[in-house]
Each structure stands twice: as structure tokens, then as C-alpha cells.
Amino acid sequence: MAPRTIIPINEGWQFGRTDVEEASFLPVSQFPTNVHLDLLHHKLIPDPFIGKNELDVQWVGEVRAWQYRTSFKTPKIASNEKAILAFDGLDTFAEVLLNDKKILETDNMFIPERVDVTALLNETDNQLVITFDSAYLRGWERVEKIPSHKWGTWNGDYSRLGVRKAQYHWGWDWGPTLLTCGPWKPINLEIYESRVADLYATVTVDNSLDSAKVVLHATTEGKASKVRFNLSLNDTALSETVDVTKEGAAEATFNISNPELWYPVRYGKQPLYKATATLLDGDDEVDVASKKIGLRKVELVQKPLKDQPGTSFFFKVNNTPIFCGGSCWIPADNFTPRITKEKYQNWIKLMVEGNQSMIRIWGGGIYEDEHLLDACDEQGILVWVDFLFACGNYPTNPEMLQSIEREARENVKIMRHHPSIVIYAGNNEDYQFQESEGLIYKVEDKDPQSWLKSDFPARYIYEHLLSEVCNDLVPETFYHYGSPWGGKTSSDPTVGDIHQWNVWHGTQARYQDFDKLGGRFVSEFGMEAFPSIRTIDALLPKGRRT
């Protein structure tokens, strides 16, 4: 049995409009990419971050459809192998044709897709065409199809709520409206008979911190019958070979005495064990998957307080209470394909140098890149992950719920090995929106099906659907219904977490009162300030400084 072969489909790509007769197709600027980056590369739009250029590029998101296309050679494929086209991310409404045959339709930029194309490949050359519809136009079509829903948002417009796409693309109070589209993550052609489809670890650290149990789990495809698991750190290496079950599962348990534990920065070191699963056909290595994991014990402490109302809300790592001073993270660029590994590493390094210890990945962006999470693992920054819902009342039609569940499962599987992740939260400020708009929320109602019939049906997403996904895939990691959330009103400072914006926003309290505006855990707050002169110089058109 031959090893799995992965061939990047990253060359020869061209893009163009579909609504213009005889439209010319131009080479892309890079791959992965999006339409704004490619238009910028060919100087067909001005830089939207300069002056008021943002207003002059709004037409890009309103074009009915943009198309990307390329060709690739057919590799050698044995009779017992299959060919899979793997799309890590298509933004968002995409129709994919291979050699003039439709192989895929997508409507969720966060779901990776895999398509068996073994029978569709030509003998020599293949044509791959991806057409991206306007998310803005398709979003409004979805709004019109559900007139009974109480549509409402605090940022962007209603069309974003029915589209599983980065919500900040519709604009936010901190950034521009740039509704882009395109193949924003890698596309690969995989040739194999068997493969490791998934590898993850469940880690249990004893209360004494003197021992740890690590269970490595692998999911496989194909006929290869054994998996060799390895767990190593420096000169220590453990190994076990096990049979694959008929369901394609394999696991091995390693008991470690005196484990080297992972700690947040300034509380200890960040050792990362290497976990490897090697798929075997006899003595032949067919496929290998590896992840870096950290051994740590995490608790979110929410207990009644003495002589004070409410409950505590703080994290303990390896029995040590942690001060979670940090930042909320919005995407590092409106155009994520151009964010480099080095940029992610430098941002996290800056957090460490600023004595921060936690980052909250905000719910209006994306499930963040592995390079960001790797940097947090390596540098000791704790991670709070919001699921991607923000400042609105989301619909819950069956197709939407099905897409959301698949999205959540796929992305939790991708993220769950990171020791830095200590909490998942269902949304950003959607409970605040519910309170502000007077949408119905009955605390005593515990029936998820009845929530779907209310005017705040998204409660079903946060308190049932996502909760079940996390209980299934990451039961050892705390799931929080939202941010903020505490079980009472979202602004109650005595329970859960709160977002505190009342100094320059909201009640516009005096800055001298900041010490009185705290809560059990303030997961978002800030102060308006002018940017540096260097930033202003960068965004002003030339000659416009005065």
C-alpha cells in the first residue's frame, strides 16, 4: 500500500467577473486568496484602507458572482486508490465544477469540504472552476424567505445573520465594510488508499500534579489495520501499536509519572509533547499525523462568595489561580489570506511583552488560524474562543442549524488539541442584544424546542446545539453560553463575565469610576483613543495631513 500523496492545487489560478460578456480573466495575486487582494494586485480598486476609498470599493461585494479557475495534471493513481479534492475553506456561496461537472455547492466559509473525484479526473489535464455568488445578495434573499423572524443587528445589516461567513465583513464599529469572497484557504488533491483522518488527545492530570494520563485517539479511513502511537518530549519517548477497529478507530493510553506540565506565561514553562499516529499496512507506513499537546489541569471556579453577592469566576491552571489580564482579538486583517505566520507570532509576542496572559478570540471574526493558536501554546497565552455569532438575532431554520452544527464540529475538532484553549463561549453579546430589543427569554423555560418558537430562537444554538457539540467533543473544556453570560442579566457584575464599556460609551461614566465598574470577570472593555500619528499618516491620502 502506497503512502498518501498530497498535491497542492495552488498554481495557474485566474479570476474574473461572470456578469460581464467577454470578461477578461487575470492571474491571482497569491493562493489562497480573495477577490479584493486580486483586484488590488491589478490596481483595479484603490487601497480601501486609505482615506475614504472604502466607499469606492463597495461594488465588489455587490457583483452577482466572481469566478476562479485553474487546471492541473492528473497524477498516477493505482486501481485501489482514490482521489480526493480537499477544500479547506471557500468563502462562501460557491459552486465547484470539475471538468464541467458540478461536484460541490457550499454556503458556509467555515466548513472544510472533501469530494471524491476519482471517477471524474481526465487522463491528462483537468479544469477546476469555482463560482462565488455575492454573500450580500444571497443574504438578503434569505432574509426575505423568513419574514416571521425578528431580524436585528447592532453592526452591518440583516443580510449577515443568515450567512455563515465572517460577520465583520459587513463592517463593524471598529472596521470597514469589505464583503469579499474567494478560496481563502488551501485546496489540495489527495491520493491514497488509507489515511489518518483525525488525531487528538484527552489529558487527565492528577490533583497532586504528580501523574498524568494521556489517551491518544485516531480515526482512520481505508484498509490499513494498525496504528503506532508515539508520545515524546525531549529524551522521553513512549510508543504503542494497536489494531484499528472495524469502525476505523484506534487509541492508546500512556501513564506518565512526574509529567512536565504546561503553564501560562509567568506561571511556569510551556513544554509541548509531540503526539504522533502512524498508520501501518504490515510494516509499511501509509500515513502519519502529528500534533503538539500540553499536559495541564484547568478549572473554571464559579463558587458562592462569602460576604459578597454572586459567585466567583476565575481560572486555575495546575491548581494555581491565574490573573487573566489580556486582550480581545479581532482578525489581524480584513483580508485574512495575507496574514503570515510571522505576523501571528509577533502579535502574541507583543502580548507577552505587555504582561498579558489571555486572549479572547471575538465572535464576529473567524475560527482563528492554527499559527495563532500554536503561538499561544508556545508562548503561554490562554485562549478564550467565541463561536462565531455576534450582536444580532440569528435565525434557526433547519438548514441553518444543520450547517451550524457541522461548522462547530469541524472546527472544534481542528482546535481541540491546543493546551492554550481553556473555554468556549457561544456568542458575542447576543444576550445583550436580546435584552436591549426586548426579545422573549424565560429563564424557567428549559425546553429547547420551545425556544425555537420564540422571537429569540438563537437561544437554541447557544444553550443546546453548541453545548451538545462541546460536551461530545471537548467535555473537559468549559462551555459558556455566551460572552457576556452569567445566568442573570448580562450586565450583572456579580456573576459570570461582563463587557464593560460604560466609561466612554453606554452611561458614559467618568474614567475615575473605572475601579467601581468591574465584575467577576471583565471579558471585554476599552477606552476610545486617537491612533498614533504614524497610523494616521498611513491612512491619509498623500498631501492630506493638514
Coordinates of C-alpha atoms in Angstrom, one line a residue:
M1 CA 0.0 0.0 0.0
A2 CA 1.5 3.3 -1.1
P3 CA 1.7 6.3 1.3
R4 CA -0.8 9.1 1.0
T5 CA 0.2 11.8 -1.6
I6 CA -0.9 15.5 -1.1
I7 CA -0.7 17.7 -4.2
P8 CA -1.4 21.4 -3.6
I9 CA -3.7 23.0 -6.2
N10 CA -2.2 26.4 -5.9
E11 CA -0.8 27.3 -9.3
G12 CA -2.3 28.8 -12.5
W13 CA -5.3 30.3 -10.9
Q14 CA -7.2 33.1 -12.7
F15 CA -10.2 35.2 -11.6
G16 CA -12.8 37.3 -13.2
R17 CA -16.5 38.5 -13.2
T18 CA -19.3 36.4 -14.6
D19 CA -21.8 39.2 -15.2
V20 CA -19.8 40.9 -18.0
E21 CA -19.7 39.4 -21.5
E22 CA -16.2 38.5 -22.7
A23 CA -14.8 39.5 -19.3
S24 CA -11.0 39.0 -19.1
F25 CA -9.6 36.6 -16.5
L26 CA -6.4 37.7 -14.7
P27 CA -3.8 35.9 -12.7
V28 CA -4.4 35.9 -8.9
S29 CA -2.0 37.7 -6.6
Q30 CA -1.4 34.7 -4.4
F31 CA -3.0 31.5 -3.3
P32 CA -5.1 31.1 -1.1
T33 CA -6.6 34.5 -2.0
N34 CA -9.7 36.6 -2.2
V35 CA -11.2 38.9 -4.8
H36 CA -10.1 42.2 -3.1
L37 CA -6.5 41.1 -2.9
D38 CA -6.6 40.2 -6.6
L39 CA -8.2 43.4 -7.6
L40 CA -5.7 45.4 -5.5
H41 CA -2.9 43.5 -7.2
H42 CA -4.0 44.5 -10.6
K43 CA -4.8 48.1 -9.5
L44 CA -8.4 47.7 -10.3
I45 CA -9.5 49.1 -7.0
P46 CA -7.8 51.6 -4.7
D47 CA -6.5 50.6 -1.3
P48 CA -9.7 50.6 0.8
F49 CA -7.7 51.4 3.9
I50 CA -6.6 54.8 2.5
G51 CA -8.8 57.9 3.0
K52 CA -12.4 57.2 2.0
N53 CA -11.6 54.5 -0.5
E54 CA -13.7 52.0 1.4
L55 CA -16.7 53.8 -0.1
D56 CA -15.4 53.4 -3.7
V57 CA -15.0 49.6 -3.4
Q58 CA -18.4 48.6 -2.2
W59 CA -19.4 47.5 -5.7
V60 CA -17.1 44.5 -5.3
G61 CA -19.4 42.8 -2.8
E62 CA -22.4 43.5 -4.8
V63 CA -21.2 41.9 -8.1
R64 CA -23.5 38.9 -8.7
A65 CA -20.6 36.5 -8.9
W66 CA -16.9 36.2 -9.2
Q67 CA -15.2 33.1 -10.7
Y68 CA -11.8 31.4 -10.0
R69 CA -10.4 28.8 -12.3
T70 CA -7.3 26.7 -12.9
S71 CA -6.1 23.5 -14.4
F72 CA -4.0 20.7 -13.0
K73 CA -2.5 17.4 -14.2
T74 CA -3.8 14.0 -13.3
P75 CA -1.3 12.2 -11.1
K76 CA -0.7 8.5 -11.2
I77 CA -3.5 6.7 -9.3
A78 CA -3.4 3.0 -8.6
S79 CA -6.5 0.9 -9.1
N80 CA -7.1 0.6 -5.3
E81 CA -6.5 4.3 -4.6
K82 CA -8.9 7.2 -4.6
A83 CA -8.5 10.9 -5.4
I84 CA -10.0 13.4 -3.1
L85 CA -10.2 17.2 -3.7
A86 CA -9.9 18.8 -0.2
F87 CA -11.2 22.4 0.1
D88 CA -10.1 23.8 3.5
G89 CA -12.2 26.9 3.1
L90 CA -14.4 28.5 0.4
D91 CA -15.8 32.0 1.1
T92 CA -18.9 31.5 1.0
F93 CA -21.6 30.7 -1.6
A94 CA -19.5 28.5 -4.0
E95 CA -20.4 26.2 -6.9
V96 CA -17.4 24.0 -7.9
L97 CA -17.1 22.4 -11.3
L98 CA -14.5 19.8 -12.2
N99 CA -14.3 19.1 -15.9
D100 CA -17.7 20.7 -16.4
K101 CA -19.4 18.5 -13.8
K102 CA -20.7 20.1 -10.5
I103 CA -19.0 18.4 -7.6
L104 CA -19.8 20.7 -4.7
E105 CA -22.0 23.6 -3.5
T106 CA -21.2 25.5 -0.3
D107 CA -22.8 28.2 1.8
N108 CA -20.5 28.2 4.8
M109 CA -17.0 29.6 4.7
F110 CA -16.0 27.8 7.9
I111 CA -16.6 24.2 6.8
P112 CA -13.8 22.2 5.1
E113 CA -15.1 20.0 2.3
R114 CA -13.8 16.8 0.8
V115 CA -15.0 15.4 -2.5
D116 CA -14.2 12.0 -4.1
V117 CA -13.2 12.8 -7.7
T118 CA -11.7 9.5 -8.7
A119 CA -14.1 8.9 -11.4
L120 CA -14.1 12.5 -12.7
L121 CA -10.4 13.0 -13.4
N122 CA -9.4 13.2 -17.1
E123 CA -6.4 11.2 -18.3
T124 CA -4.2 14.3 -18.5
D125 CA -5.5 17.8 -17.7
N126 CA -8.4 18.8 -15.5
Q127 CA -10.3 22.1 -15.3
L128 CA -11.4 23.3 -11.9
V129 CA -13.8 26.2 -11.8
I130 CA -15.3 27.9 -8.6
T131 CA -18.0 30.5 -8.9
F132 CA -18.7 32.6 -5.8
D133 CA -22.0 34.3 -5.5
S134 CA -22.4 37.6 -3.7
A135 CA -23.0 36.9 0.0
Y136 CA -24.7 40.3 0.3
L137 CA -27.3 39.5 -2.3
R138 CA -27.8 35.9 -1.2
G139 CA -28.0 37.0 2.4
W140 CA -30.9 39.4 1.6
E141 CA -32.7 36.5 -0.3
R142 CA -32.5 34.5 2.9
V143 CA -33.9 37.4 4.9
E144 CA -36.9 37.7 2.6
K145 CA -37.6 33.9 2.8
I146 CA -38.2 34.1 6.6
P147 CA -40.3 37.2 7.2
S148 CA -41.6 35.9 10.5
H149 CA -38.2 36.1 12.1
K150 CA -37.3 39.2 14.1
W151 CA -34.3 40.3 12.2
G152 CA -32.0 42.7 14.0
T153 CA -28.3 43.6 14.4
W154 CA -26.1 46.2 16.0
N155 CA -23.5 46.2 13.2
G156 CA -23.7 45.5 9.5
D157 CA -27.2 44.8 8.1
Y158 CA -29.7 41.9 8.4
S159 CA -28.3 40.1 5.4
R160 CA -25.3 38.9 7.5
L161 CA -27.4 36.9 10.0
G162 CA -28.4 34.2 7.6
V163 CA -25.0 33.7 6.1
R164 CA -22.3 31.6 7.8
K165 CA -19.5 34.0 6.9
A166 CA -17.2 36.2 8.9
Q167 CA -19.6 38.8 10.3
Y168 CA -17.1 41.6 10.4
H169 CA -17.0 41.5 6.5
W170 CA -20.3 43.5 6.8
G171 CA -18.5 46.2 8.7
W172 CA -18.3 46.9 12.5
D173 CA -17.8 49.8 14.8
W174 CA -14.1 49.2 14.7
G175 CA -13.6 48.5 11.0
P176 CA -14.6 48.8 7.3
T177 CA -17.3 47.1 5.2
L178 CA -15.4 44.8 2.8
L179 CA -17.6 41.9 1.6
T180 CA -15.0 39.8 -0.1
C181 CA -15.1 36.2 -1.4
G182 CA -12.8 33.5 -2.8
P183 CA -10.8 30.4 -2.0
W184 CA -9.5 31.7 1.3
K185 CA -7.8 28.5 2.5
P186 CA -5.7 25.8 0.7
I187 CA -7.0 23.4 -1.9
N188 CA -5.3 20.0 -2.2
L189 CA -5.6 16.8 -4.2
E190 CA -5.0 13.8 -2.1
I191 CA -4.3 10.3 -3.4
Y192 CA -4.5 7.4 -1.0
E193 CA -5.9 4.1 -0.1
S194 CA -5.8 4.7 3.6
R195 CA -5.2 7.8 5.8
V196 CA -5.3 9.2 9.3
A197 CA -8.4 11.3 9.3
D198 CA -8.1 12.7 12.8
L199 CA -5.8 12.7 15.8
Y200 CA -6.5 14.1 19.2
A201 CA -5.6 13.6 22.9
T202 CA -7.6 13.5 26.1
V203 CA -5.4 14.6 29.0
T204 CA -6.1 14.0 32.7
V205 CA -3.7 15.4 35.3
D206 CA -4.0 14.1 38.8
N207 CA -4.9 16.6 41.6
S208 CA -1.4 16.0 43.1
L209 CA 0.2 17.0 39.7
D210 CA 2.5 14.0 40.1
S211 CA 1.0 12.0 37.3
A212 CA -1.0 12.3 34.1
K213 CA -2.9 10.0 31.8
V214 CA -2.8 10.8 28.1
V215 CA -5.2 8.9 25.7
L216 CA -4.3 9.3 22.0
H217 CA -7.2 8.8 19.7
A218 CA -7.0 8.3 15.9
T219 CA -9.7 8.0 13.3
T220 CA -8.7 6.3 10.0
E221 CA -10.0 5.6 6.5
G222 CA -9.2 2.6 4.4
K223 CA -7.9 -0.9 5.0
A224 CA -4.7 -0.3 6.9
S225 CA -5.1 -2.3 10.1
K226 CA -2.7 -0.8 12.7
V227 CA -1.7 2.5 14.2
R228 CA 1.5 3.1 16.0
F229 CA 1.1 5.9 18.6
N230 CA 4.1 7.8 19.9
L231 CA 4.3 10.4 22.6
S232 CA 7.6 12.2 23.1
L233 CA 9.2 15.2 24.8
N234 CA 13.0 15.8 24.7
D235 CA 14.6 12.4 25.5
T236 CA 11.4 10.8 26.8
A237 CA 9.5 8.7 24.2
L238 CA 6.6 6.3 24.7
S239 CA 5.1 4.1 22.0
E240 CA 2.3 1.6 21.5
T241 CA 0.9 -0.2 18.4
V242 CA -2.8 -1.1 18.3
D243 CA -5.3 -2.6 16.0
V244 CA -7.8 -0.4 14.1
T245 CA -11.4 -1.3 14.9
K246 CA -13.9 -2.1 12.1
E247 CA -15.2 1.5 12.6
G248 CA -11.8 2.9 11.8
A249 CA -10.9 3.9 15.4
A250 CA -7.7 3.4 17.4
E251 CA -6.5 4.6 20.7
A252 CA -3.6 4.1 23.2
T253 CA -3.2 5.1 26.8
F254 CA 0.0 6.4 28.3
N255 CA 0.5 6.9 32.0
I256 CA 3.2 9.5 32.8
S257 CA 4.9 9.9 36.2
N258 CA 6.2 13.4 37.1
P259 CA 4.9 15.0 33.9
E260 CA 6.3 18.2 32.6
L261 CA 3.2 20.5 32.9
W262 CA 2.2 23.3 30.7
Y263 CA 1.6 26.7 32.4
P264 CA 0.5 30.2 31.3
V265 CA 3.4 32.6 30.8
R266 CA 5.0 33.8 34.0
Y267 CA 3.4 30.9 36.0
G268 CA 5.7 28.3 34.6
K269 CA 7.1 26.7 31.4
Q270 CA 5.3 25.7 28.2
P271 CA 6.6 22.2 27.4
L272 CA 4.8 20.6 24.4
Y273 CA 4.7 16.9 23.9
K274 CA 4.6 15.6 20.4
A275 CA 1.8 13.1 19.7
T276 CA 2.1 11.0 16.5
A277 CA -0.2 8.4 14.9
T278 CA 1.4 6.4 12.1
L279 CA -0.9 4.3 10.0
L280 CA 0.6 0.9 9.2
D281 CA -0.1 -1.7 6.5
G282 CA 2.1 -4.5 7.7
D283 CA 5.4 -2.9 8.2
D284 CA 4.7 -0.1 5.6
E285 CA 4.0 3.4 6.9
V286 CA 0.9 4.6 5.0
D287 CA 0.2 7.9 6.6
V288 CA 1.4 10.0 9.6
A289 CA -0.4 12.7 11.6
S290 CA 1.2 14.6 14.5
K291 CA 0.1 17.3 17.0
K292 CA 1.8 19.1 19.8
I293 CA -0.1 18.9 23.1
G294 CA 0.3 20.3 26.6
L295 CA -0.4 18.5 29.9
R296 CA -2.3 20.7 32.2
K297 CA -5.2 20.7 34.7
V298 CA -7.7 23.5 34.1
E299 CA -10.6 24.6 36.2
L300 CA -13.1 27.5 35.9
V301 CA -14.0 28.3 39.5
Q302 CA -17.6 29.6 40.0
K303 CA -18.4 29.3 43.6
P304 CA -20.6 31.4 46.1
L305 CA -18.6 34.2 47.8
K306 CA -18.5 35.0 51.4
D307 CA -19.9 38.4 52.4
Q308 CA -20.4 39.3 48.8
P309 CA -23.3 38.7 46.3
G310 CA -22.9 36.2 43.5
T311 CA -20.2 33.8 42.5
S312 CA -16.5 33.8 41.6
F313 CA -15.3 33.5 38.0
F314 CA -11.6 32.7 37.6
F315 CA -9.4 30.1 36.1
K316 CA -7.0 27.8 37.8
V317 CA -4.2 26.0 35.9
N318 CA -2.5 23.2 37.7
N319 CA -4.1 24.3 41.0
T320 CA -2.8 27.8 40.6
P321 CA -5.2 30.8 40.3
I322 CA -4.4 32.8 37.1
F323 CA -4.8 36.5 36.6
C324 CA -6.3 36.7 33.1
G325 CA -5.2 40.2 32.0
G326 CA -5.3 40.3 28.3
S327 CA -6.9 41.4 25.0
C328 CA -9.9 40.7 22.8
W329 CA -8.7 39.6 19.3
I330 CA -10.3 40.7 16.1
P331 CA -8.9 39.3 12.8
A332 CA -5.5 40.8 12.1
D333 CA -6.5 41.9 8.6
N334 CA -9.8 42.2 6.7
F335 CA -8.1 40.1 4.1
T336 CA -7.0 37.0 6.1
P337 CA -5.1 35.2 3.3
R338 CA -2.3 37.7 3.5
I339 CA -1.7 37.3 7.3
T340 CA 1.6 35.5 7.7
K341 CA 2.8 33.1 10.4
E342 CA 5.3 35.6 11.5
K343 CA 2.6 38.3 11.9
Y344 CA 0.7 36.0 14.2
Q345 CA 3.8 35.1 16.2
N346 CA 4.8 38.8 16.6
W347 CA 1.3 39.8 17.9
I348 CA 1.4 37.1 20.5
K349 CA 5.0 38.1 21.4
L350 CA 3.7 41.6 21.9
M351 CA 1.1 40.4 24.3
V352 CA 3.7 38.5 26.3
E353 CA 5.9 41.6 26.4
G354 CA 2.9 43.6 27.6
N355 CA 2.4 41.2 30.6
Q356 CA -0.8 39.8 29.2
S357 CA -1.8 36.2 29.8
M358 CA -5.1 35.6 27.9
I359 CA -6.6 36.3 24.5
R360 CA -10.3 36.2 23.7
I361 CA -11.0 35.3 20.1
W362 CA -14.0 37.5 19.4
G363 CA -17.2 36.0 17.9
G364 CA -17.5 38.3 14.9
G365 CA -14.4 37.1 13.1
I366 CA -13.1 33.6 12.1
Y367 CA -12.1 30.4 13.8
E368 CA -8.5 31.5 14.1
D369 CA -5.6 30.2 12.1
E370 CA -3.5 27.3 13.6
H371 CA -0.5 29.6 13.5
L372 CA -2.1 31.9 16.1
L373 CA -3.1 29.0 18.4
D374 CA 0.3 27.5 18.0
A375 CA 1.9 30.8 19.1
C376 CA -0.4 30.9 22.1
D377 CA 0.6 27.3 23.0
E378 CA 4.3 28.1 22.6
Q379 CA 4.3 31.4 24.5
G380 CA 1.8 30.6 27.2
I381 CA -1.2 32.7 26.4
L382 CA -4.5 31.3 27.5
V383 CA -7.3 31.3 24.8
W384 CA -11.0 32.0 25.2
V385 CA -12.8 31.0 21.9
D386 CA -16.1 32.6 21.0
F387 CA -18.3 30.7 18.5
L388 CA -19.0 32.9 15.5
F389 CA -22.2 34.8 16.4
A390 CA -22.2 38.4 17.3
C391 CA -24.5 41.3 18.1
G392 CA -27.7 40.0 16.5
N393 CA -30.7 37.8 16.5
Y394 CA -29.9 34.7 14.4
P395 CA -32.4 32.6 12.5
T396 CA -32.7 28.9 13.3
N397 CA -34.3 27.3 10.2
P398 CA -33.4 23.6 9.8
E399 CA -30.8 24.2 7.1
M400 CA -29.1 26.9 9.2
L401 CA -29.0 24.6 12.3
Q402 CA -27.6 21.7 10.3
S403 CA -24.8 24.0 8.8
I404 CA -24.0 25.5 12.2
E405 CA -23.7 22.1 13.9
R406 CA -21.4 20.8 11.2
E407 CA -19.4 24.0 11.3
A408 CA -19.0 23.7 15.1
R409 CA -18.0 20.1 15.0
E410 CA -15.4 20.5 12.2
N411 CA -13.7 23.5 13.9
V412 CA -13.7 22.1 17.4
K413 CA -12.0 19.0 16.1
I414 CA -9.4 21.2 14.4
M415 CA -8.8 23.2 17.6
R416 CA -9.2 20.8 20.5
H417 CA -5.6 19.7 20.9
H418 CA -4.4 23.1 21.9
P419 CA -3.5 23.4 25.6
S420 CA -4.0 27.1 25.5
I421 CA -7.7 26.8 24.9
V422 CA -9.5 26.9 28.3
I423 CA -13.1 27.9 27.4
Y424 CA -15.5 28.0 24.5
A425 CA -18.3 30.6 24.5
G426 CA -21.5 30.5 22.4
N427 CA -21.5 34.1 21.1
N428 CA -20.5 37.7 21.5
E429 CA -23.2 40.0 23.0
D430 CA -26.2 38.2 21.6
Y431 CA -27.8 38.0 25.0
Q432 CA -27.2 41.8 25.4
F433 CA -29.0 42.3 22.1
Q434 CA -31.9 40.1 23.3
E435 CA -32.2 42.3 26.4
S436 CA -31.9 45.5 24.5
E437 CA -34.6 44.6 22.0
G438 CA -37.0 43.1 24.5
L439 CA -36.9 39.6 22.9
I440 CA -38.5 36.9 24.9
Y441 CA -36.2 34.9 27.3
K442 CA -37.9 32.9 30.0
V443 CA -35.3 31.5 32.5
E444 CA -37.7 28.9 33.8
D445 CA -38.3 27.5 30.3
K446 CA -36.0 24.5 29.9
D447 CA -37.5 23.1 26.7
P448 CA -35.1 23.7 23.7
Q449 CA -37.9 23.0 21.2
S450 CA -40.0 25.9 22.7
W451 CA -37.0 28.2 22.3
L452 CA -37.2 27.7 18.5
K453 CA -40.7 29.0 18.5
S454 CA -39.8 32.2 20.4
D455 CA -38.7 35.5 19.0
F456 CA -35.1 34.7 20.3
P457 CA -34.7 31.3 18.7
A458 CA -30.9 31.5 18.7
R459 CA -31.0 30.5 22.4
Y460 CA -31.3 27.0 21.0
I461 CA -28.0 27.4 19.2
Y462 CA -26.1 28.6 22.3
E463 CA -27.8 26.6 25.1
H464 CA -28.5 23.4 23.3
L465 CA -26.7 22.8 19.9
L466 CA -23.2 24.2 20.7
S467 CA -23.4 22.9 24.3
E468 CA -24.0 19.3 23.0
V469 CA -21.2 19.7 20.4
C470 CA -18.7 20.7 23.2
N471 CA -20.0 18.1 25.6
D472 CA -19.4 15.5 22.9
L473 CA -16.0 16.6 21.6
V474 CA -14.3 18.5 24.4
P475 CA -16.1 17.5 27.7
E476 CA -13.0 18.5 29.7
T477 CA -13.2 22.2 28.5
F478 CA -15.7 24.5 29.9
Y479 CA -18.5 25.7 27.6
H480 CA -20.1 29.1 28.4
Y481 CA -23.4 30.1 26.8
G482 CA -22.2 33.4 25.6
S483 CA -20.0 36.4 26.3
P484 CA -21.2 38.0 28.4
W485 CA -23.2 35.5 30.3
G486 CA -23.9 34.7 34.0
G487 CA -27.4 33.3 34.2
K488 CA -28.9 36.7 35.2
T489 CA -28.9 39.9 33.1
S490 CA -25.8 40.2 31.0
S491 CA -24.7 43.3 32.8
D492 CA -24.9 41.8 36.3
P493 CA -21.3 42.2 37.7
T494 CA -21.8 39.6 40.4
V495 CA -22.0 36.5 38.2
G496 CA -20.2 35.2 35.1
D497 CA -18.4 37.6 32.8
I498 CA -19.4 41.1 31.7
H499 CA -18.5 43.6 28.9
Q500 CA -17.8 46.9 30.5
W501 CA -18.0 49.9 28.1
N502 CA -19.6 52.5 30.3
V503 CA -16.8 55.0 30.5
W504 CA -16.7 56.4 27.0
H505 CA -19.9 54.5 25.8
G506 CA -23.2 53.4 27.4
T507 CA -23.8 55.5 30.5
Q508 CA -20.5 57.5 29.8
A509 CA -19.3 57.3 33.4
R510 CA -16.2 59.2 34.5
Y511 CA -12.9 57.4 33.9
Q512 CA -12.2 57.9 37.6
D513 CA -15.0 55.4 38.3
F514 CA -13.4 52.6 36.5
D515 CA -12.5 50.8 39.7
K516 CA -16.2 50.7 40.6
L517 CA -17.2 49.3 37.2
G518 CA -15.6 45.9 37.5
G519 CA -17.2 42.5 37.6
R520 CA -16.3 38.9 38.4
F521 CA -14.6 38.6 35.1
V522 CA -14.5 41.5 32.6
S523 CA -14.1 39.7 29.2
E524 CA -14.3 42.9 27.2
F525 CA -13.7 46.6 28.0
G526 CA -11.9 49.5 26.5
M527 CA -11.4 53.2 26.0
E528 CA -11.6 55.2 22.9
A529 CA -8.3 56.9 21.9
F530 CA -6.7 58.6 19.0
P531 CA -4.4 56.4 16.9
S532 CA -0.7 57.2 16.6
I533 CA 0.5 59.8 14.1
R534 CA 2.2 57.0 12.2
T535 CA -1.2 55.3 11.8
I536 CA -2.9 58.5 10.7
D537 CA -0.1 59.2 8.1
A538 CA -0.6 55.7 6.7
L539 CA -4.3 56.0 6.1
L540 CA -4.5 59.6 4.9
P541 CA -4.2 60.3 1.1
K542 CA -0.9 61.9 0.2
G543 CA -0.9 65.6 0.9
R544 CA -3.9 65.5 3.2
R545 CA -2.2 65.6 6.6
T546 CA -3.2 69.3 7.1

